[in-house]
mmCIF file of C-alpha atoms and ligand atoms in Angstrom:
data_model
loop_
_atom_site.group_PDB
_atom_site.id
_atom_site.type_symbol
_atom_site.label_atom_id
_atom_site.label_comp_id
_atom_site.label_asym_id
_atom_site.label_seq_id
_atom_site.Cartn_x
_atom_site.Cartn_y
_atom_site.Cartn_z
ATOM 1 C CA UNK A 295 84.106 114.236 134.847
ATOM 2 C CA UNK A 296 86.730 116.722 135.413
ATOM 3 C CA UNK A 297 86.967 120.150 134.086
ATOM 4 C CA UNK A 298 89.611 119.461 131.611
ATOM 5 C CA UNK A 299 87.876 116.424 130.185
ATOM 6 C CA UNK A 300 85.191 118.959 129.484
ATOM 7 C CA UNK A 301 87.219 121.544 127.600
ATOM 8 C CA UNK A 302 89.415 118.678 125.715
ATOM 9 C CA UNK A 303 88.405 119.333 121.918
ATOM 10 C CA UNK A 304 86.651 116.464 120.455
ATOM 11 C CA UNK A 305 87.775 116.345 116.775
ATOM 12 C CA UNK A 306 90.883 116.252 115.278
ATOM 13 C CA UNK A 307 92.274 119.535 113.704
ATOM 14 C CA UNK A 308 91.425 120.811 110.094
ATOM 15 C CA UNK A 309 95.244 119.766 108.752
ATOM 16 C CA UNK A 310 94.475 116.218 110.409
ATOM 17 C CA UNK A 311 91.149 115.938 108.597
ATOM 18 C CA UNK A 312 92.381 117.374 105.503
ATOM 19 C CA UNK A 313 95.647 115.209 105.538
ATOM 20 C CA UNK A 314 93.490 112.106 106.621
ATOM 21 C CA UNK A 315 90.912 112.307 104.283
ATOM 22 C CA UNK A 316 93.395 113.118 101.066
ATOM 23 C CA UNK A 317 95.991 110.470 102.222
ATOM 24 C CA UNK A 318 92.637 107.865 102.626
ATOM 25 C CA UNK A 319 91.537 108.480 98.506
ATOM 26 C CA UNK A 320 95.054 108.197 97.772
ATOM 27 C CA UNK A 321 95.958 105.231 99.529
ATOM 28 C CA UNK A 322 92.620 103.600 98.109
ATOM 29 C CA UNK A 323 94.047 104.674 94.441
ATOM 30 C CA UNK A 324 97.361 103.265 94.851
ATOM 31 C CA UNK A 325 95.970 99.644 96.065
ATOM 32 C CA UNK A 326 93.654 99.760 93.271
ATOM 33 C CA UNK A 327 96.121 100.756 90.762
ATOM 34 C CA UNK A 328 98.650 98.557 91.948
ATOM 35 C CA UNK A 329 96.470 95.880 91.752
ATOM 36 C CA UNK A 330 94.452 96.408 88.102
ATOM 37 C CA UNK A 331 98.424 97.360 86.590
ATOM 38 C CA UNK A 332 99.804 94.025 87.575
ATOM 39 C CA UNK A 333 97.022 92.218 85.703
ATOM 40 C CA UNK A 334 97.604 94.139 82.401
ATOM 41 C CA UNK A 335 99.836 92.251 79.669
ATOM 42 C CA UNK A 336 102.636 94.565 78.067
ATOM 43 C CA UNK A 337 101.359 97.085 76.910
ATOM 44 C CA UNK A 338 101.467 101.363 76.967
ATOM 45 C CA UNK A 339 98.728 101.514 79.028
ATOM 46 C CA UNK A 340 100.172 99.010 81.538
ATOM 47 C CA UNK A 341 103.501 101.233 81.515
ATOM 48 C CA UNK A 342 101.213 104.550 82.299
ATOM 49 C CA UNK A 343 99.262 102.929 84.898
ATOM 50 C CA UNK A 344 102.947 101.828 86.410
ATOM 51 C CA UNK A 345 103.993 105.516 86.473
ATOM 52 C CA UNK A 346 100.869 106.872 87.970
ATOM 53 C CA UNK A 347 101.335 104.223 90.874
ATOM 54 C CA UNK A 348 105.146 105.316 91.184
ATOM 55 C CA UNK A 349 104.062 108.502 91.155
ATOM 56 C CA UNK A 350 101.640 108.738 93.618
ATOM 57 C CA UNK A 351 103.339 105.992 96.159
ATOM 58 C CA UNK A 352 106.352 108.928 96.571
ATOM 59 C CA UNK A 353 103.583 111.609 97.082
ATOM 60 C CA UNK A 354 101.876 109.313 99.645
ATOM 61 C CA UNK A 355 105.384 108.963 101.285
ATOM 62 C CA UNK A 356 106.058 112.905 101.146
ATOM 63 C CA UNK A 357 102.440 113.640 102.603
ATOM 64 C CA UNK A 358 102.927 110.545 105.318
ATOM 65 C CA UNK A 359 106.273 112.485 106.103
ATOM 66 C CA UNK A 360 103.847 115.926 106.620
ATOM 67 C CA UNK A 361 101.412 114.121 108.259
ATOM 68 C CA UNK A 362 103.922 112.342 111.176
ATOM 69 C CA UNK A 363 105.261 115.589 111.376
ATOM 70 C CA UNK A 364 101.959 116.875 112.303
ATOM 71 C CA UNK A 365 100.698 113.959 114.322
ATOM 72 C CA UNK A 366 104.205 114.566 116.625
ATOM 73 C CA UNK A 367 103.429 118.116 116.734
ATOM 74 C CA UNK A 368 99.919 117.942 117.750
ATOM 75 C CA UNK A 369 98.685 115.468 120.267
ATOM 76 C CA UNK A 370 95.138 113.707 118.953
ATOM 77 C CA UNK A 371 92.114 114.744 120.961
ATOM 78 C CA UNK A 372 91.770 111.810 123.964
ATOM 79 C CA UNK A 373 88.754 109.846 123.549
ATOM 80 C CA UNK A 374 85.644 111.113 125.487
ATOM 81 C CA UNK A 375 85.741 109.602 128.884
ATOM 82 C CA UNK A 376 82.370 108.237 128.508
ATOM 83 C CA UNK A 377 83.987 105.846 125.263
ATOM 84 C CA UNK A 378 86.728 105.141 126.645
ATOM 85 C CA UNK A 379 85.203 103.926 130.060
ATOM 86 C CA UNK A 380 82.855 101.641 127.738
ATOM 87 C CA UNK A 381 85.717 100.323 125.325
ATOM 88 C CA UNK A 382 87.428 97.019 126.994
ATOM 89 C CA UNK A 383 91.206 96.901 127.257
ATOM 90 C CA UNK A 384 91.690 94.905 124.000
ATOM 91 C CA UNK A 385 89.971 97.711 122.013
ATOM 92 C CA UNK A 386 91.798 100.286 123.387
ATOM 93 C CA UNK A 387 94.831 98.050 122.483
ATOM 94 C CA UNK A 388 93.871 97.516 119.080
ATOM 95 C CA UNK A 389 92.663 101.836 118.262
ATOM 96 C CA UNK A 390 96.049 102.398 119.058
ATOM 97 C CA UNK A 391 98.092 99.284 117.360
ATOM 98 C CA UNK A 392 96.466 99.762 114.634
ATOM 99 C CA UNK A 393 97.046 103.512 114.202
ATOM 100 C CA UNK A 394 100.961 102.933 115.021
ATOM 101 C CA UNK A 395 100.670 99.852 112.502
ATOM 102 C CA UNK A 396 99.081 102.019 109.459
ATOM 103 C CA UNK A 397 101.731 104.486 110.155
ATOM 104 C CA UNK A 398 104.366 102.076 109.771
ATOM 105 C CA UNK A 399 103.199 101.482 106.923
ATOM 106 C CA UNK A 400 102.422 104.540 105.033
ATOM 107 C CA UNK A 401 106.328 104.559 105.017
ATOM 108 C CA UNK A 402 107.308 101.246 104.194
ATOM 109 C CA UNK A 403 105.165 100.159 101.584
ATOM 110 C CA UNK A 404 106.261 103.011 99.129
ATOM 111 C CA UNK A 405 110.084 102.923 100.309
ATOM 112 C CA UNK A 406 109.857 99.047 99.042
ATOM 113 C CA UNK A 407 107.859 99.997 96.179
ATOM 114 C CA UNK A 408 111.035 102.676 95.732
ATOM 115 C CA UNK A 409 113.713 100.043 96.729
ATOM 116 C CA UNK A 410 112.096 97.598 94.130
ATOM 117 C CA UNK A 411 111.870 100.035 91.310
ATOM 118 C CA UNK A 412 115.702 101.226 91.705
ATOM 119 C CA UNK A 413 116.838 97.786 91.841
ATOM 120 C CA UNK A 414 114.748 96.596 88.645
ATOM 121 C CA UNK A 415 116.916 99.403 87.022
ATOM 122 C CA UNK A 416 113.483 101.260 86.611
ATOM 123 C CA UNK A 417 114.599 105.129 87.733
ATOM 124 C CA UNK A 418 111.425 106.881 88.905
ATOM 125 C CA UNK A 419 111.028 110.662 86.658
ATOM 126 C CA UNK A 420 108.294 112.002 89.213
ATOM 127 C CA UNK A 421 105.486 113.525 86.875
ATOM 128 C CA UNK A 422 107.651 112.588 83.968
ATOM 129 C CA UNK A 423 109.819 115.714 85.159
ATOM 130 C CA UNK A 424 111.762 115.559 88.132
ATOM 131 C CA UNK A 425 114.129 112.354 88.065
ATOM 132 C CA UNK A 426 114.488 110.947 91.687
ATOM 133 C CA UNK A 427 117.466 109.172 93.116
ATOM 134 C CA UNK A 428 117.745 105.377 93.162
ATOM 135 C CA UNK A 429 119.546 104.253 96.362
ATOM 136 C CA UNK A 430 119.445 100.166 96.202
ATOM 137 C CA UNK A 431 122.268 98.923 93.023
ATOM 138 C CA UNK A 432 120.598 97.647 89.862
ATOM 139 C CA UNK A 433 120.246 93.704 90.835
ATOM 140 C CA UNK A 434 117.848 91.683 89.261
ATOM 141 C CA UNK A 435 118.078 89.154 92.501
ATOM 142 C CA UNK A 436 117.643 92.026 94.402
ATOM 143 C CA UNK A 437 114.668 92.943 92.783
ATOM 144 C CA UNK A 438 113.067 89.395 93.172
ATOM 145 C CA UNK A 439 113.718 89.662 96.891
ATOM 146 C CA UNK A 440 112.111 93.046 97.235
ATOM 147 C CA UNK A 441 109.119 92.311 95.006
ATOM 148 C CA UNK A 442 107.123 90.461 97.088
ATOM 149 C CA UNK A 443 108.294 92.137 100.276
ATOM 150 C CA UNK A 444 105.918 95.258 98.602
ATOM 151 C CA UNK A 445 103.521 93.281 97.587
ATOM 152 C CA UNK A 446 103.027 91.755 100.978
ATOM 153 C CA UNK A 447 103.149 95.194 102.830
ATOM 154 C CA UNK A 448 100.555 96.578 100.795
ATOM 155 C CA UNK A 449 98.239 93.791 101.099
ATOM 156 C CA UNK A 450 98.905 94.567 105.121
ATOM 157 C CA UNK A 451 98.281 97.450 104.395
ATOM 158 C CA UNK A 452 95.172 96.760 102.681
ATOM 159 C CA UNK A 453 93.769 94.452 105.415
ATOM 160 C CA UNK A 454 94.321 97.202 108.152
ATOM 161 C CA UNK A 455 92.499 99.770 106.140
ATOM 162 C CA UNK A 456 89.201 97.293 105.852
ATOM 163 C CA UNK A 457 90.114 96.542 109.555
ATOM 164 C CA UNK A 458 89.442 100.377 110.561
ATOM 165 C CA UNK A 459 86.687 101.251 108.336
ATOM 166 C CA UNK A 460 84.930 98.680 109.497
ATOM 167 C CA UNK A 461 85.500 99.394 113.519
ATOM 168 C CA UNK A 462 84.520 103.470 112.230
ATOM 169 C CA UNK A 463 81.477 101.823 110.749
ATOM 170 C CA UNK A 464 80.841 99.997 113.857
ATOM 171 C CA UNK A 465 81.786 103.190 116.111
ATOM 172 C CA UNK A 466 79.087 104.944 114.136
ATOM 173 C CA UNK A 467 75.883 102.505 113.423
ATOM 174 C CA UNK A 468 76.191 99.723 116.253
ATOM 175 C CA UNK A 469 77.930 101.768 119.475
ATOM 176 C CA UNK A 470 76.314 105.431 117.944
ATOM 177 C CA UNK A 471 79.166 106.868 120.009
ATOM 178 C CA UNK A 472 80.087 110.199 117.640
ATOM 179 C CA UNK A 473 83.746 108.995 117.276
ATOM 180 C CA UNK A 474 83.346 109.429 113.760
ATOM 181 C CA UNK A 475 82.151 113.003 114.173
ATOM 182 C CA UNK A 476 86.258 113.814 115.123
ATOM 183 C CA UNK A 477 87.065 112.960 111.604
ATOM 184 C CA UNK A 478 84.658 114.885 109.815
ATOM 185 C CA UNK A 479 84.382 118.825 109.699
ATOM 186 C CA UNK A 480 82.868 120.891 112.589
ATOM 187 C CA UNK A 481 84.192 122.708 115.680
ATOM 188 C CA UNK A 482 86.895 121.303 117.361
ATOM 189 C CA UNK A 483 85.285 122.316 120.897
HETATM 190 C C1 LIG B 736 92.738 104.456 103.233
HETATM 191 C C2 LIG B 736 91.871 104.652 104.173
HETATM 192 C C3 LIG B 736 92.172 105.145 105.582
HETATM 193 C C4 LIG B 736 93.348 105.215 106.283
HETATM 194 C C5 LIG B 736 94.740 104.817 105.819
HETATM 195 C C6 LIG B 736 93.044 105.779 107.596
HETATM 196 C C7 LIG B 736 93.984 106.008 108.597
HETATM 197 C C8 LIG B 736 93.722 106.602 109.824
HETATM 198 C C9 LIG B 736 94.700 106.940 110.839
HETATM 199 C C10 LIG B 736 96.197 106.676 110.737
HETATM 200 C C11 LIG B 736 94.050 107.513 111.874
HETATM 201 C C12 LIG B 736 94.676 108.056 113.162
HETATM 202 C C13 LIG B 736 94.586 109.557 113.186
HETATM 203 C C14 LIG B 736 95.579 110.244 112.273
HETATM 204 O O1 LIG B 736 96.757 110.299 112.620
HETATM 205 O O2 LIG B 736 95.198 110.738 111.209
HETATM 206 C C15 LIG B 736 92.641 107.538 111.528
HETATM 207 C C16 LIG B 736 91.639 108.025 112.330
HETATM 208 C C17 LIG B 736 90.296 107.907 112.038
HETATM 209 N N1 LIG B 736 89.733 107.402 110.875
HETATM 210 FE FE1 LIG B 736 90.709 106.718 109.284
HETATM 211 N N2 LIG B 736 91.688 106.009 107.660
HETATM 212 C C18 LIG B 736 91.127 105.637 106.464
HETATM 213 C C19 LIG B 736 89.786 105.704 106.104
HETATM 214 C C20 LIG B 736 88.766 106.000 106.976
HETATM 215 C C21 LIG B 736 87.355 105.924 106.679
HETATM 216 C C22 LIG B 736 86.760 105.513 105.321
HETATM 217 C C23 LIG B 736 86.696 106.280 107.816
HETATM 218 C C24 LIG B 736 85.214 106.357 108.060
HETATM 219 C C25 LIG B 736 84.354 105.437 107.668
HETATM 220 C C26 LIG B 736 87.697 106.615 108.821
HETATM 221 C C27 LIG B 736 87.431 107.050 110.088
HETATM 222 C C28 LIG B 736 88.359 107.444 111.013
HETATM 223 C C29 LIG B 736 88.010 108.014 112.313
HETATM 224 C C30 LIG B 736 86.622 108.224 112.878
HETATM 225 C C31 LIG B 736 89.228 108.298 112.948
HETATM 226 C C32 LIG B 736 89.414 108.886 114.347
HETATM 227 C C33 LIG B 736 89.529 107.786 115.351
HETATM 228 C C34 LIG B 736 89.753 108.394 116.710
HETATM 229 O O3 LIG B 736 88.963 109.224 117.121
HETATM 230 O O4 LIG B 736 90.737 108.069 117.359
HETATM 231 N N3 LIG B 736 88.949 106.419 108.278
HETATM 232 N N4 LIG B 736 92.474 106.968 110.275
HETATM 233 C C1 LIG B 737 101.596 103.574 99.825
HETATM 234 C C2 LIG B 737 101.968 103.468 98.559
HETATM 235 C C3 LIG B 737 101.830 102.227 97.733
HETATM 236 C C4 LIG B 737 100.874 101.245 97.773
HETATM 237 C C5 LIG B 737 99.656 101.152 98.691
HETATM 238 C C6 LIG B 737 101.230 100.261 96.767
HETATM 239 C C7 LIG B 737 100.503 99.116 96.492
HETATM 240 C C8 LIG B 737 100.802 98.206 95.504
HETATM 241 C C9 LIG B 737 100.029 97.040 95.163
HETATM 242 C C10 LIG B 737 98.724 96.604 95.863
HETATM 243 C C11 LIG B 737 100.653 96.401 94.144
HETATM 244 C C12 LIG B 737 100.202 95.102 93.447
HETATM 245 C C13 LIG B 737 100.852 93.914 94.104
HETATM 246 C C14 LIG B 737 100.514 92.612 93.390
HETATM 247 O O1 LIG B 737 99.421 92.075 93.627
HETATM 248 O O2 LIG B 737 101.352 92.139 92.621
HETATM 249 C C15 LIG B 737 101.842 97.157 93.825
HETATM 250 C C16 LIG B 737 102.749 96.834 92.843
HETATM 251 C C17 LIG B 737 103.824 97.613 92.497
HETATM 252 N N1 LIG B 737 104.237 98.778 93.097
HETATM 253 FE FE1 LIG B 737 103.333 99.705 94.625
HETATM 254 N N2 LIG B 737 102.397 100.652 96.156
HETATM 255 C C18 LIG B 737 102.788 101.860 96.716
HETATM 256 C C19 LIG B 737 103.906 102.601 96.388
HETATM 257 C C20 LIG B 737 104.797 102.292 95.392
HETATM 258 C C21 LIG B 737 105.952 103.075 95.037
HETATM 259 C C22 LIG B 737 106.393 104.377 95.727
HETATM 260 C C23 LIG B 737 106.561 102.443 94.011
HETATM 261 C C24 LIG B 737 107.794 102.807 93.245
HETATM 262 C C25 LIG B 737 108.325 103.978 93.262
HETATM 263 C C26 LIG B 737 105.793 101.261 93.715
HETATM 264 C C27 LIG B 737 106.095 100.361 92.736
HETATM 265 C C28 LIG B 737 105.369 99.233 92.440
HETATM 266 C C29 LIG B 737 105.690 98.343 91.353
HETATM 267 C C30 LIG B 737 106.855 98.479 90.353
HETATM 268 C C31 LIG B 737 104.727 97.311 91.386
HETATM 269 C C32 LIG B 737 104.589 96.112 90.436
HETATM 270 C C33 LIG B 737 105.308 94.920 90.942
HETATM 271 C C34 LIG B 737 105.104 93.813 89.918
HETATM 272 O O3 LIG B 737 105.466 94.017 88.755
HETATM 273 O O4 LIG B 737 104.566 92.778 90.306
HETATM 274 N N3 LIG B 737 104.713 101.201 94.593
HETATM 275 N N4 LIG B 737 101.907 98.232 94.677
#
């Protein structure tokens, strides 16, 4: 092993964690909102539920925006050598397509949740406060085309996120390699 492998930190940084761990609850709350709200019949407590989801989707897509930013701006600590000696070539594949994958998405779930709202001709007032722009035209055939374009992404989205909790799960109880240990608090060294 060389000397720099040695020194490479092994977790992620604290603004990683913390942005990872945040934007992980509030993904989680956004599918199951999403999901619950579009069972509800009319009703005010449908309508709520519908804001909280708006409202949080555009703070998921302001954090994602912090988080990229971050994720350019610090390179993630490479894999132990031991690991990534073990891990075939079509895991290595799929750690990394499926990071690139999730952070497609983070972005274009809630822009098509946006897109769809705008053209429903439902304008988004962020915490009932701030009124946001709408950039598609009002256009109820619009709106039918978007629709299921976010509902589609997010169940993606969904099946990725099962997808890698369940390889972390496997990292931790069947391999017992410590690659969760990079997610969760502790020196970086
Ligand atoms: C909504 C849920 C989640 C999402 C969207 C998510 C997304 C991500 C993404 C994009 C990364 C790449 C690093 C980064 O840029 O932050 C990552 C890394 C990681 N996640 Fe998650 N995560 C979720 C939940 C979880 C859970 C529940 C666990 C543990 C059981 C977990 C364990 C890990 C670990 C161990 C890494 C580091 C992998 C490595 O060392 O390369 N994640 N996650
Ligand atoms: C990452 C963020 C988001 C996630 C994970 C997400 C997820 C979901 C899910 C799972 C559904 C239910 C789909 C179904 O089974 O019919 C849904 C519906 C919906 N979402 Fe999102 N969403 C996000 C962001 C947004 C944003 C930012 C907006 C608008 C500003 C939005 C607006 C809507 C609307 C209006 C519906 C209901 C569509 C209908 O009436 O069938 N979403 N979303």
């Amino acid at each position: 092993m060389s000397s720099k492998s040695i020194t490479t930190p092994v977790r992620y940084t604290t603004t990683a964690k913390l942005l990872h761990w945040v934007l992980a609850l509030a993904l989680i709350a956004a599918i199951g909102i999403g999901l619950y709200m579009v069972s509800l019949s009319f009703s005010p407590q449908r309508l709520k539920l519908y804001n909280w989801h708006k409202w949080l989707g555009v703070s998921i897509l302001a954090l994602s925006l912090v988080r990229l930013g971050w994720r350019l701006a610090n390179k993630p600590p490479a894999l132990p050598a031991a690991m990534q000696a073990r891990m075939p070539a079509w895991q290595h594949l799929a750690h990394h397509g499926t990071h690139h994958a999730l952070y497609a998405l983070f972005f274009l779930v809630p822009l098509l949740g946006w897109a769809y709202s705008s053209a429903a001709g439902f304008p988004i007032v962020f915490l009932g406060l701030v009124p946001l722009p709408d950039w598609m035209p009002v256009s109820p055939a619009l709106a039918e085309l978007i629709k299921p374009l976010h509902q589609w992404s997010a169940y993606a989205l969904a099946t990725l996120i099962v997808l890698h909790i369940a390889a972390a799960l496997k990292h931790q109880f069947i391999d017992r390699d410590g690659l969760l240990l990079r997610m969760l608090p502790g020196p970086r060294g």
